[in-house]
Amino acid sequence: MLHTMMPGTEELLQKETVTAYLGIDPTADSLHIGHLCGIMMLRHFQRCGHKPLALVGGATGMIGDPSGKSQERNLLDEQTLRHNQECIKKQLAKFLDFESDIPNRAELVNNYDWMKDFTFLDFAREVGKHITVNYMMAKESVQKRLNGEARDGLSFTEFTYQLLQGYDFLHLYETKNCKLQMGGSDQWGNITTGSELVRRTNGGEVFALTCPLITKADGGKFGKTESGNVWLDARYTSPYKFYQFWLNVSDTDAAKYIKIFTSLEKEEIDSLIAEHEQAPHLRILQKRLAKEVTIMVHSVADYEASIEASNILFGGGTAEALKNLDEQTLLSVFEGVPHFTISRDVLQGKGIKAVDLCTEQAAIFPSKGEMRKLTQGGGVSINKEKLASFDRLITPVDLLDDKYLLVQRGKKNYYLITFA
């Protein structure tokens, strides 16, 4: 989990209880798994007796960090930022202890609180005079943007970002005796500007530590799927999809991620890796990784529901288990299967014969004869229950969540019908 560390950091951590901070950009009201490495660092720090500060960049979020970006981001208003901050704190509370009486309990701070009344003239006098433009221009994040990697160059707003982040470090050093800033490796330039500002302003000695940016073995971007980010909030990424993301990582990535994203002991991880190498097809590593992270981010109940949901699609899940799925999970599980939307009117009166539904209304079978033959052989199921008679009536009582019907043709072909 270590990428770069300022000389003396390790000695400081062994000598005293250290207050360390990590900045989080509040551009959304949920964190995604790209944030998880930094959060796990804070978690390790607190478990080892140090005091973690999670800094929500309410002020810096209004500007945007040029590091690793090829274009300027949209600016957020204060109301949105405050909402995002509250949501982020709730998520962080699953990883960090904000509430108990321990001396190293975590704190959430927002740089908007100390930047909002800071005038431009004061900032230029108190901060700007300590850091030269030459120093700022030498930063890699600035150089990349100036050397043509961005369509629109680098705005003055973004250029000042490293000074704003640097001032956060100075402010937290002076008000909370914070001596260490952490972040992803792309933040090294901003972090060192902060340590330089502290040194030049009051001669204080502070330190920096970064974690590597997590990558996938195939070079793809970690945490991105076809449908976008993998979020920690169940509203944006269902626990089932979250679980599936970890379950489907490659063997190489699983061996790396289990060290970064879980709190398992080294001995246990080593034995899991050895076990996995003996029988890779059992996906022991992926299953354990998916279990640990899903429980940590969501809950045991969500993990168990995800297993049930996986069994419905890939194993011998029962009709009862199917009925217990909530609507979001049901739609997540069957996202890729053929989907038909039919008027609810066809269920009026006595209902509709299964054979008419699956041939005339939804093209699940090419002919009634074919459906009759497969049904007689026990090869058709409705909502995970074998269809005994091909002309059985389907009524509103059969629907899942009062609007869905799952038809299974053979062992692996699923079809979802929505009655609207």
Tab-separated table of C-alpha atoms in Angstrom:
chain	number	residue	atom	x	y	z
A	1	MET	CA	0.000	0.000	0.000
A	2	LEU	CA	3.034	2.276	0.139
A	3	HIS	CA	4.172	4.221	-2.904
A	4	THR	CA	6.292	7.117	-1.624
A	5	MET	CA	7.171	8.215	1.881
A	6	MET	CA	9.078	11.272	3.033
A	7	PRO	CA	12.278	10.420	4.937
A	8	GLY	CA	11.599	10.337	8.687
A	9	THR	CA	7.914	9.330	8.374
A	10	GLU	CA	8.406	5.844	9.784
A	11	GLU	CA	10.484	7.110	12.705
A	12	LEU	CA	7.795	9.706	13.542
A	13	LEU	CA	5.053	7.040	13.579
A	14	GLN	CA	7.061	4.820	15.913
A	15	LYS	CA	7.870	7.701	18.246
A	16	GLU	CA	4.452	9.270	18.961
A	17	THR	CA	0.723	9.267	18.300
A	18	VAL	CA	0.443	11.076	14.994
A	19	THR	CA	-2.529	13.000	13.605
A	20	ALA	CA	-2.727	12.260	9.867
A	21	TYR	CA	-5.139	13.543	7.252
A	22	LEU	CA	-6.373	12.442	3.852
A	23	GLY	CA	-8.402	14.630	1.507
A	24	ILE	CA	-11.580	13.453	-0.192
A	25	ASP	CA	-13.197	15.312	-3.037
A	26	PRO	CA	-16.946	15.798	-2.373
A	27	THR	CA	-17.967	15.883	-6.040
A	28	ALA	CA	-20.641	13.186	-5.449
A	29	ASP	CA	-22.784	12.147	-2.486
A	30	SER	CA	-21.133	8.732	-2.415
A	31	LEU	CA	-17.575	7.472	-2.392
A	32	HIS	CA	-16.577	4.863	-4.951
A	33	ILE	CA	-14.049	2.059	-4.679
A	34	GLY	CA	-11.338	4.311	-6.083
A	35	HIS	CA	-11.413	5.999	-2.649
A	36	LEU	CA	-11.076	2.724	-0.758
A	37	CYS	CA	-7.277	2.475	-0.680
A	38	GLY	CA	-6.946	5.858	1.053
A	39	ILE	CA	-9.765	5.016	3.459
A	40	MET	CA	-8.100	1.696	4.336
A	41	MET	CA	-4.906	3.645	5.109
A	42	LEU	CA	-6.842	5.842	7.552
A	43	ARG	CA	-8.390	2.719	9.034
A	44	HIS	CA	-4.996	1.069	9.584
A	45	PHE	CA	-3.719	4.283	11.185
A	46	GLN	CA	-6.559	4.406	13.671
A	47	ARG	CA	-6.205	0.713	14.523
A	48	CYS	CA	-2.508	1.320	15.228
A	49	GLY	CA	-3.311	4.110	17.689
A	50	HIS	CA	-2.911	7.185	15.468
A	51	LYS	CA	-5.574	9.841	14.910
A	52	PRO	CA	-7.162	10.015	11.427
A	53	LEU	CA	-8.663	13.186	9.959
A	54	ALA	CA	-10.826	12.817	6.863
A	55	LEU	CA	-10.821	16.158	5.095
A	56	VAL	CA	-13.740	16.822	2.786
A	57	GLY	CA	-12.596	19.389	0.255
A	58	GLY	CA	-15.605	21.703	0.287
A	59	ALA	CA	-13.453	24.636	-0.836
A	60	THR	CA	-11.067	22.760	-3.106
A	61	GLY	CA	-14.031	20.833	-4.531
A	62	MET	CA	-15.339	24.179	-5.783
A	63	ILE	CA	-12.196	24.524	-7.878
A	64	GLY	CA	-10.973	21.125	-9.003
A	65	ASP	CA	-7.585	19.478	-8.843
A	66	PRO	CA	-5.637	19.323	-12.134
A	67	SER	CA	-3.700	16.198	-11.017
A	68	GLY	CA	-4.394	13.370	-13.446
A	69	LYS	CA	-7.187	15.338	-15.157
A	70	SER	CA	-7.224	16.447	-18.771
A	71	GLN	CA	-9.980	19.022	-18.402
A	72	GLU	CA	-11.439	21.336	-15.802
A	73	ARG	CA	-14.362	20.047	-13.774
A	74	ASN	CA	-17.731	21.611	-13.065
A	75	LEU	CA	-17.962	23.730	-9.931
A	76	LEU	CA	-20.446	22.764	-7.199
A	77	ASP	CA	-22.581	25.060	-5.060
A	78	GLU	CA	-22.376	25.107	-1.255
A	79	GLN	CA	-25.697	23.339	-0.652
A	80	THR	CA	-24.662	20.399	-2.843
A	81	LEU	CA	-21.260	20.223	-1.152
A	82	ARG	CA	-22.831	20.148	2.336
A	83	HIS	CA	-25.205	17.365	1.289
A	84	ASN	CA	-22.315	15.383	-0.210
A	85	GLN	CA	-20.265	15.861	2.967
A	86	GLU	CA	-22.999	14.411	5.200
A	87	CYS	CA	-23.412	11.370	2.951
A	88	ILE	CA	-19.651	10.791	2.828
A	89	LYS	CA	-19.364	10.963	6.625
A	90	LYS	CA	-22.005	8.232	6.986
A	91	GLN	CA	-20.017	6.005	4.649
A	92	LEU	CA	-16.712	6.707	6.419
A	93	ALA	CA	-18.306	5.761	9.762
A	94	LYS	CA	-18.302	2.131	8.564
A	95	PHE	CA	-14.495	2.237	8.436
A	96	LEU	CA	-13.506	4.746	11.120
A	97	ASP	CA	-14.567	5.366	14.720
A	98	PHE	CA	-15.931	8.925	14.922
A	99	GLU	CA	-18.137	8.412	17.981
A	100	SER	CA	-16.367	6.728	20.898
A	101	ASP	CA	-14.307	8.360	23.639
A	102	ILE	CA	-10.947	6.995	22.470
A	103	PRO	CA	-8.286	9.728	22.318
A	104	ASN	CA	-7.562	8.951	18.654
A	105	ARG	CA	-11.170	9.027	17.451
A	106	ALA	CA	-11.546	10.073	13.838
A	107	GLU	CA	-12.679	13.548	12.857
A	108	LEU	CA	-14.257	14.894	9.692
A	109	VAL	CA	-13.155	18.388	8.698
A	110	ASN	CA	-14.160	20.547	5.741
A	111	ASN	CA	-11.727	23.072	4.308
A	112	TYR	CA	-14.649	25.288	3.291
A	113	ASP	CA	-15.010	26.142	6.991
A	114	TRP	CA	-11.638	27.887	7.125
A	115	MET	CA	-11.486	29.079	3.510
A	116	LYS	CA	-14.917	30.718	3.176
A	117	ASP	CA	-13.945	33.946	5.003
A	118	PHE	CA	-10.366	34.051	3.720
A	119	THR	CA	-10.144	37.052	1.352
A	120	PHE	CA	-8.098	36.891	-1.817
A	121	LEU	CA	-5.814	39.674	-0.546
A	122	ASP	CA	-5.172	37.849	2.731
A	123	PHE	CA	-4.496	34.616	0.886
A	124	ALA	CA	-2.032	36.328	-1.477
A	125	ARG	CA	-0.218	37.907	1.490
A	126	GLU	CA	-0.205	34.990	3.918
A	127	VAL	CA	0.188	32.046	1.560
A	128	GLY	CA	1.170	33.247	-1.901
A	129	LYS	CA	4.328	35.036	-0.799
A	130	HIS	CA	5.874	31.834	0.627
A	131	ILE	CA	5.763	29.680	-2.535
A	132	THR	CA	7.393	30.781	-5.800
A	133	VAL	CA	5.788	30.373	-9.198
A	134	ASN	CA	8.948	28.497	-10.284
A	135	TYR	CA	8.299	25.934	-7.527
A	136	MET	CA	4.652	25.528	-8.566
A	137	MET	CA	5.475	25.302	-12.286
A	138	ALA	CA	7.873	22.425	-11.690
A	139	LYS	CA	5.088	20.134	-10.436
A	140	GLU	CA	4.364	17.200	-12.740
A	141	SER	CA	0.584	17.759	-12.668
A	142	VAL	CA	1.093	21.350	-13.886
A	143	GLN	CA	3.677	20.378	-16.512
A	144	LYS	CA	1.403	17.716	-18.007
A	145	ARG	CA	-1.427	20.175	-18.459
A	146	LEU	CA	0.836	22.861	-19.914
A	147	ASN	CA	2.529	20.523	-22.369
A	148	GLY	CA	-0.548	19.955	-24.431
A	149	GLU	CA	-2.271	17.059	-22.609
A	150	ALA	CA	-5.292	19.301	-22.086
A	151	ARG	CA	-7.459	20.887	-24.734
A	152	ASP	CA	-7.865	24.154	-22.871
A	153	GLY	CA	-4.552	24.516	-21.045
A	154	LEU	CA	-4.555	25.185	-17.306
A	155	SER	CA	-6.755	27.848	-15.737
A	156	PHE	CA	-5.460	30.147	-12.995
A	157	THR	CA	-8.136	28.615	-10.754
A	158	GLU	CA	-6.613	25.172	-11.113
A	159	PHE	CA	-3.064	26.495	-10.916
A	160	THR	CA	-3.818	27.828	-7.418
A	161	TYR	CA	-5.160	24.430	-6.304
A	162	GLN	CA	-1.840	23.258	-4.884
A	163	LEU	CA	-1.625	26.420	-2.746
A	164	LEU	CA	-5.132	25.820	-1.380
A	165	GLN	CA	-4.326	22.204	-0.560
A	166	GLY	CA	-1.008	23.332	0.873
A	167	TYR	CA	-2.830	25.764	3.140
A	168	ASP	CA	-5.039	22.917	4.427
A	169	PHE	CA	-1.899	21.183	5.680
A	170	LEU	CA	-0.666	24.402	7.315
A	171	HIS	CA	-4.071	25.049	8.946
A	172	LEU	CA	-4.377	21.489	10.296
A	173	TYR	CA	-0.766	21.577	11.524
A	174	GLU	CA	-1.442	24.802	13.437
A	175	THR	CA	-4.900	23.917	14.785
A	176	LYS	CA	-4.740	20.143	15.248
A	177	ASN	CA	-0.999	19.390	15.363
A	178	CYS	CA	-1.423	17.329	12.171
A	179	LYS	CA	2.031	16.216	11.030
A	180	LEU	CA	1.248	13.809	8.213
A	181	GLN	CA	-0.707	14.061	4.985
A	182	MET	CA	-1.644	10.965	2.998
A	183	GLY	CA	-3.133	10.444	-0.439
A	184	GLY	CA	-2.824	8.681	-3.761
A	185	SER	CA	0.500	8.857	-5.590
A	186	ASP	CA	-0.958	11.463	-7.985
A	187	GLN	CA	-1.218	13.802	-4.968
A	188	TRP	CA	2.538	13.813	-4.192
A	189	GLY	CA	3.059	17.238	-5.803
A	190	ASN	CA	0.209	18.869	-3.863
A	191	ILE	CA	1.243	17.213	-0.594
A	192	THR	CA	4.871	18.313	-0.855
A	193	THR	CA	3.737	21.879	-1.616
A	194	GLY	CA	1.894	21.717	1.728
A	195	SER	CA	4.934	20.468	3.615
A	196	GLU	CA	7.060	23.198	1.987
A	197	LEU	CA	4.498	25.853	2.981
A	198	VAL	CA	4.544	24.663	6.617
A	199	ARG	CA	8.356	24.741	6.637
A	200	ARG	CA	8.589	28.214	5.090
A	201	THR	CA	5.782	29.704	7.198
A	202	ASN	CA	6.722	28.611	10.698
A	203	GLY	CA	9.616	26.212	10.372
A	204	GLY	CA	7.486	23.163	11.289
A	205	GLU	CA	8.466	19.700	10.122
A	206	VAL	CA	5.684	17.638	8.566
A	207	PHE	CA	5.635	14.432	6.540
A	208	ALA	CA	3.974	12.772	3.566
A	209	LEU	CA	2.965	9.263	2.610
A	210	THR	CA	1.199	8.104	-0.550
A	211	CYS	CA	-0.381	4.859	-1.681
A	212	PRO	CA	-0.126	3.613	-5.271
A	213	LEU	CA	-3.006	4.266	-7.645
A	214	ILE	CA	-4.720	0.893	-7.879
A	215	THR	CA	-4.640	-0.620	-11.342
A	216	LYS	CA	-5.925	-3.791	-12.958
A	217	ALA	CA	-3.519	-6.427	-14.245
A	218	ASP	CA	-4.716	-5.829	-17.823
A	219	GLY	CA	-3.959	-2.113	-17.551
A	220	GLY	CA	-7.643	-1.123	-17.353
A	221	LYS	CA	-8.849	1.433	-14.837
A	222	PHE	CA	-9.659	-0.059	-11.439
A	223	GLY	CA	-13.216	0.425	-10.216
A	224	LYS	CA	-14.710	1.234	-13.601
A	225	THR	CA	-17.264	-1.039	-15.226
A	226	GLU	CA	-19.255	-0.621	-18.415
A	227	SER	CA	-21.912	1.180	-16.421
A	228	GLY	CA	-19.399	3.519	-14.717
A	229	ASN	CA	-17.957	3.695	-11.197
A	230	VAL	CA	-18.506	1.000	-8.572
A	231	TRP	CA	-20.058	3.091	-5.785
A	232	LEU	CA	-20.220	2.378	-2.058
A	233	ASP	CA	-23.828	3.603	-1.919
A	234	ALA	CA	-26.399	0.881	-2.618
A	235	ARG	CA	-28.548	3.427	-4.513
A	236	TYR	CA	-25.930	3.609	-7.259
A	237	THR	CA	-24.345	0.140	-7.166
A	238	SER	CA	-26.504	-2.591	-5.640
A	239	PRO	CA	-24.790	-4.830	-3.029
A	240	TYR	CA	-25.249	-7.716	-5.495
A	241	LYS	CA	-23.397	-5.858	-8.271
A	242	PHE	CA	-20.785	-4.704	-5.767
A	243	TYR	CA	-20.233	-8.309	-4.662
A	244	GLN	CA	-20.050	-9.464	-8.302
A	245	PHE	CA	-17.396	-6.857	-9.103
A	246	TRP	CA	-14.989	-8.344	-6.551
A	247	LEU	CA	-15.972	-11.907	-7.404
A	248	ASN	CA	-15.045	-11.365	-11.057
A	249	VAL	CA	-11.562	-9.881	-10.657
A	250	SER	CA	-8.642	-11.829	-12.147
A	251	ASP	CA	-6.468	-14.163	-10.051
A	252	THR	CA	-3.560	-11.694	-10.165
A	253	ASP	CA	-5.752	-8.800	-9.064
A	254	ALA	CA	-7.454	-10.849	-6.329
A	255	ALA	CA	-4.051	-11.657	-4.786
A	256	LYS	CA	-3.213	-7.935	-4.778
A	257	TYR	CA	-6.603	-6.545	-3.719
A	258	ILE	CA	-7.062	-8.904	-0.762
A	259	LYS	CA	-3.935	-7.333	0.789
A	260	ILE	CA	-5.174	-3.787	0.223
A	261	PHE	CA	-8.939	-3.894	0.760
A	262	THR	CA	-9.337	-6.279	3.701
A	263	SER	CA	-8.097	-6.346	7.278
A	264	LEU	CA	-7.139	-10.014	7.179
A	265	GLU	CA	-3.843	-10.963	8.815
A	266	LYS	CA	-0.834	-11.617	6.574
A	267	GLU	CA	-0.677	-15.314	7.550
A	268	GLU	CA	-4.298	-15.873	6.543
A	269	ILE	CA	-3.822	-14.075	3.223
A	270	ASP	CA	-0.699	-16.130	2.470
A	271	SER	CA	-2.541	-19.380	3.146
A	272	LEU	CA	-5.541	-18.276	1.028
A	273	ILE	CA	-3.196	-17.465	-1.881
A	274	ALA	CA	-1.475	-20.861	-1.524
A	275	GLU	CA	-4.854	-22.619	-1.392
A	276	HIS	CA	-6.046	-20.698	-4.436
A	277	GLU	CA	-2.961	-21.666	-6.444
A	278	GLN	CA	-3.718	-25.357	-5.819
A	279	ALA	CA	-7.237	-25.043	-7.275
A	280	PRO	CA	-7.715	-21.726	-9.131
A	281	HIS	CA	-11.044	-22.879	-10.618
A	282	LEU	CA	-12.637	-22.747	-7.139
A	283	ARG	CA	-11.946	-18.973	-7.011
A	284	ILE	CA	-11.202	-19.169	-3.271
A	285	LEU	CA	-9.425	-15.800	-3.275
A	286	GLN	CA	-12.145	-13.966	-5.162
A	287	LYS	CA	-14.893	-15.416	-2.949
A	288	ARG	CA	-13.111	-14.395	0.254
A	289	LEU	CA	-12.243	-10.942	-1.104
A	290	ALA	CA	-15.853	-10.370	-2.211
A	291	LYS	CA	-17.141	-11.521	1.180
A	292	GLU	CA	-14.814	-9.310	3.249
A	293	VAL	CA	-15.335	-6.135	1.219
A	294	THR	CA	-19.114	-6.559	0.825
A	295	ILE	CA	-19.579	-7.053	4.580
A	296	MET	CA	-17.284	-4.122	5.383
A	297	VAL	CA	-19.013	-1.702	2.990
A	298	HIS	CA	-22.589	-3.028	3.251
A	299	SER	CA	-23.517	-5.739	5.802
A	300	VAL	CA	-23.600	-9.475	6.482
A	301	ALA	CA	-27.252	-9.522	5.378
A	302	ASP	CA	-26.347	-7.858	2.057
A	303	TYR	CA	-23.516	-10.348	1.543
A	304	GLU	CA	-25.841	-13.308	2.195
A	305	ALA	CA	-28.494	-11.835	-0.117
A	306	SER	CA	-25.838	-11.471	-2.831
A	307	ILE	CA	-24.901	-15.148	-2.458
A	308	GLU	CA	-28.586	-16.106	-2.706
A	309	ALA	CA	-28.976	-13.933	-5.782
A	310	SER	CA	-25.901	-15.503	-7.410
A	311	ASN	CA	-27.313	-18.966	-6.730
A	312	ILE	CA	-30.580	-18.045	-8.429
A	313	LEU	CA	-28.768	-17.134	-11.620
A	314	PHE	CA	-25.893	-19.634	-11.584
A	315	GLY	CA	-26.934	-22.403	-9.224
A	316	GLY	CA	-29.989	-24.040	-7.801
A	317	GLY	CA	-31.648	-21.061	-6.146
A	318	THR	CA	-35.176	-21.762	-4.900
A	319	ALA	CA	-38.507	-20.133	-5.663
A	320	GLU	CA	-38.556	-18.900	-2.060
A	321	ALA	CA	-35.156	-17.210	-2.480
A	322	LEU	CA	-36.365	-15.558	-5.678
A	323	LYS	CA	-39.448	-14.175	-3.926
A	324	ASN	CA	-37.245	-12.711	-1.193
A	325	LEU	CA	-35.171	-10.606	-3.597
A	326	ASP	CA	-35.890	-6.898	-3.462
A	327	GLU	CA	-36.710	-5.243	-6.770
A	328	GLN	CA	-33.297	-3.575	-7.236
A	329	THR	CA	-31.434	-6.856	-6.704
A	330	LEU	CA	-33.834	-8.757	-8.965
A	331	LEU	CA	-33.203	-6.264	-11.781
A	332	SER	CA	-29.441	-6.337	-11.113
A	333	VAL	CA	-29.301	-10.129	-11.264
A	334	PHE	CA	-31.244	-10.358	-14.516
A	335	GLU	CA	-29.867	-7.203	-16.110
A	336	GLY	CA	-28.345	-9.015	-19.079
A	337	VAL	CA	-31.197	-11.414	-19.870
A	338	PRO	CA	-33.830	-10.807	-22.585
A	339	HIS	CA	-36.523	-8.546	-21.180
A	340	PHE	CA	-40.098	-8.132	-22.384
A	341	THR	CA	-42.570	-5.473	-21.281
A	342	ILE	CA	-46.227	-6.475	-21.661
A	343	SER	CA	-49.458	-4.688	-20.846
A	344	ARG	CA	-50.936	-5.732	-17.521
A	345	ASP	CA	-54.302	-5.920	-19.257
A	346	VAL	CA	-53.507	-9.452	-20.513
A	347	LEU	CA	-53.897	-10.685	-16.912
A	348	GLN	CA	-57.438	-9.321	-16.602
A	349	GLY	CA	-60.251	-11.791	-15.950
A	350	LYS	CA	-58.992	-15.331	-15.530
A	351	GLY	CA	-55.424	-14.493	-16.595
A	352	ILE	CA	-53.451	-15.690	-19.620
A	353	LYS	CA	-52.271	-19.189	-20.576
A	354	ALA	CA	-48.503	-19.623	-20.109
A	355	VAL	CA	-48.210	-20.904	-23.707
A	356	ASP	CA	-49.929	-17.804	-25.137
A	357	LEU	CA	-47.809	-15.534	-22.952
A	358	CYS	CA	-44.517	-17.148	-24.030
A	359	THR	CA	-45.243	-17.319	-27.750
A	360	GLU	CA	-47.707	-14.573	-28.729
A	361	GLN	CA	-46.923	-11.876	-26.145
A	362	ALA	CA	-43.206	-12.551	-25.535
A	363	ALA	CA	-41.051	-14.340	-28.110
A	364	ILE	CA	-39.580	-16.876	-25.701
A	365	PHE	CA	-40.565	-19.908	-27.805
A	366	PRO	CA	-40.832	-19.938	-31.607
A	367	SER	CA	-43.952	-22.134	-31.471
A	368	LYS	CA	-46.553	-23.518	-29.077
A	369	GLY	CA	-45.544	-27.057	-30.038
A	370	GLU	CA	-41.961	-26.488	-28.979
A	371	MET	CA	-43.059	-25.059	-25.632
A	372	ARG	CA	-45.433	-27.985	-25.057
A	373	LYS	CA	-42.643	-30.502	-25.754
A	374	LEU	CA	-40.114	-28.819	-23.441
A	375	THR	CA	-42.707	-28.386	-20.684
A	376	GLN	CA	-43.578	-32.097	-20.829
A	377	GLY	CA	-39.872	-32.873	-20.403
A	378	GLY	CA	-39.719	-30.670	-17.298
A	379	GLY	CA	-37.612	-28.022	-19.026
A	380	VAL	CA	-39.698	-24.886	-18.373
A	381	SER	CA	-39.932	-22.999	-15.081
A	382	ILE	CA	-41.896	-19.974	-14.001
A	383	ASN	CA	-40.342	-18.084	-11.061
A	384	LYS	CA	-38.043	-21.054	-10.377
A	385	GLU	CA	-40.928	-23.570	-10.154
A	386	LYS	CA	-41.289	-26.221	-12.846
A	387	LEU	CA	-44.251	-25.607	-15.118
A	388	ALA	CA	-46.467	-28.707	-14.864
A	389	SER	CA	-48.826	-27.781	-17.699
A	390	PHE	CA	-47.967	-25.601	-20.693
A	391	ASP	CA	-51.442	-24.019	-20.690
A	392	ARG	CA	-51.533	-23.184	-16.968
A	393	LEU	CA	-53.083	-19.769	-16.329
A	394	ILE	CA	-50.771	-16.949	-15.245
A	395	THR	CA	-52.515	-14.438	-12.959
A	396	PRO	CA	-51.388	-11.387	-10.916
A	397	VAL	CA	-50.796	-13.735	-7.953
A	398	ASP	CA	-47.812	-15.232	-9.810
A	399	LEU	CA	-45.956	-11.931	-10.166
A	400	LEU	CA	-42.802	-11.034	-8.250
A	401	ASP	CA	-43.063	-7.554	-6.686
A	402	ASP	CA	-46.514	-7.471	-8.313
A	403	LYS	CA	-45.024	-6.859	-11.760
A	404	TYR	CA	-42.303	-9.346	-12.795
A	405	LEU	CA	-42.343	-12.912	-14.079
A	406	LEU	CA	-39.179	-14.968	-14.558
A	407	VAL	CA	-39.360	-17.620	-17.256
A	408	GLN	CA	-36.620	-20.232	-17.565
A	409	ARG	CA	-36.198	-22.260	-20.756
A	410	GLY	CA	-33.852	-25.188	-20.254
A	411	LYS	CA	-31.068	-24.850	-17.689
A	412	LYS	CA	-29.485	-21.553	-18.626
A	413	ASN	CA	-31.920	-19.416	-20.619
A	414	TYR	CA	-33.735	-16.811	-18.558
A	415	TYR	CA	-36.326	-14.262	-19.661
A	416	LEU	CA	-37.780	-11.478	-17.543
A	417	ILE	CA	-41.274	-10.214	-18.262
A	418	THR	CA	-42.461	-6.899	-16.810
A	419	PHE	CA	-46.206	-6.261	-16.671
A	420	ALA	CA	-46.761	-2.531	-16.917
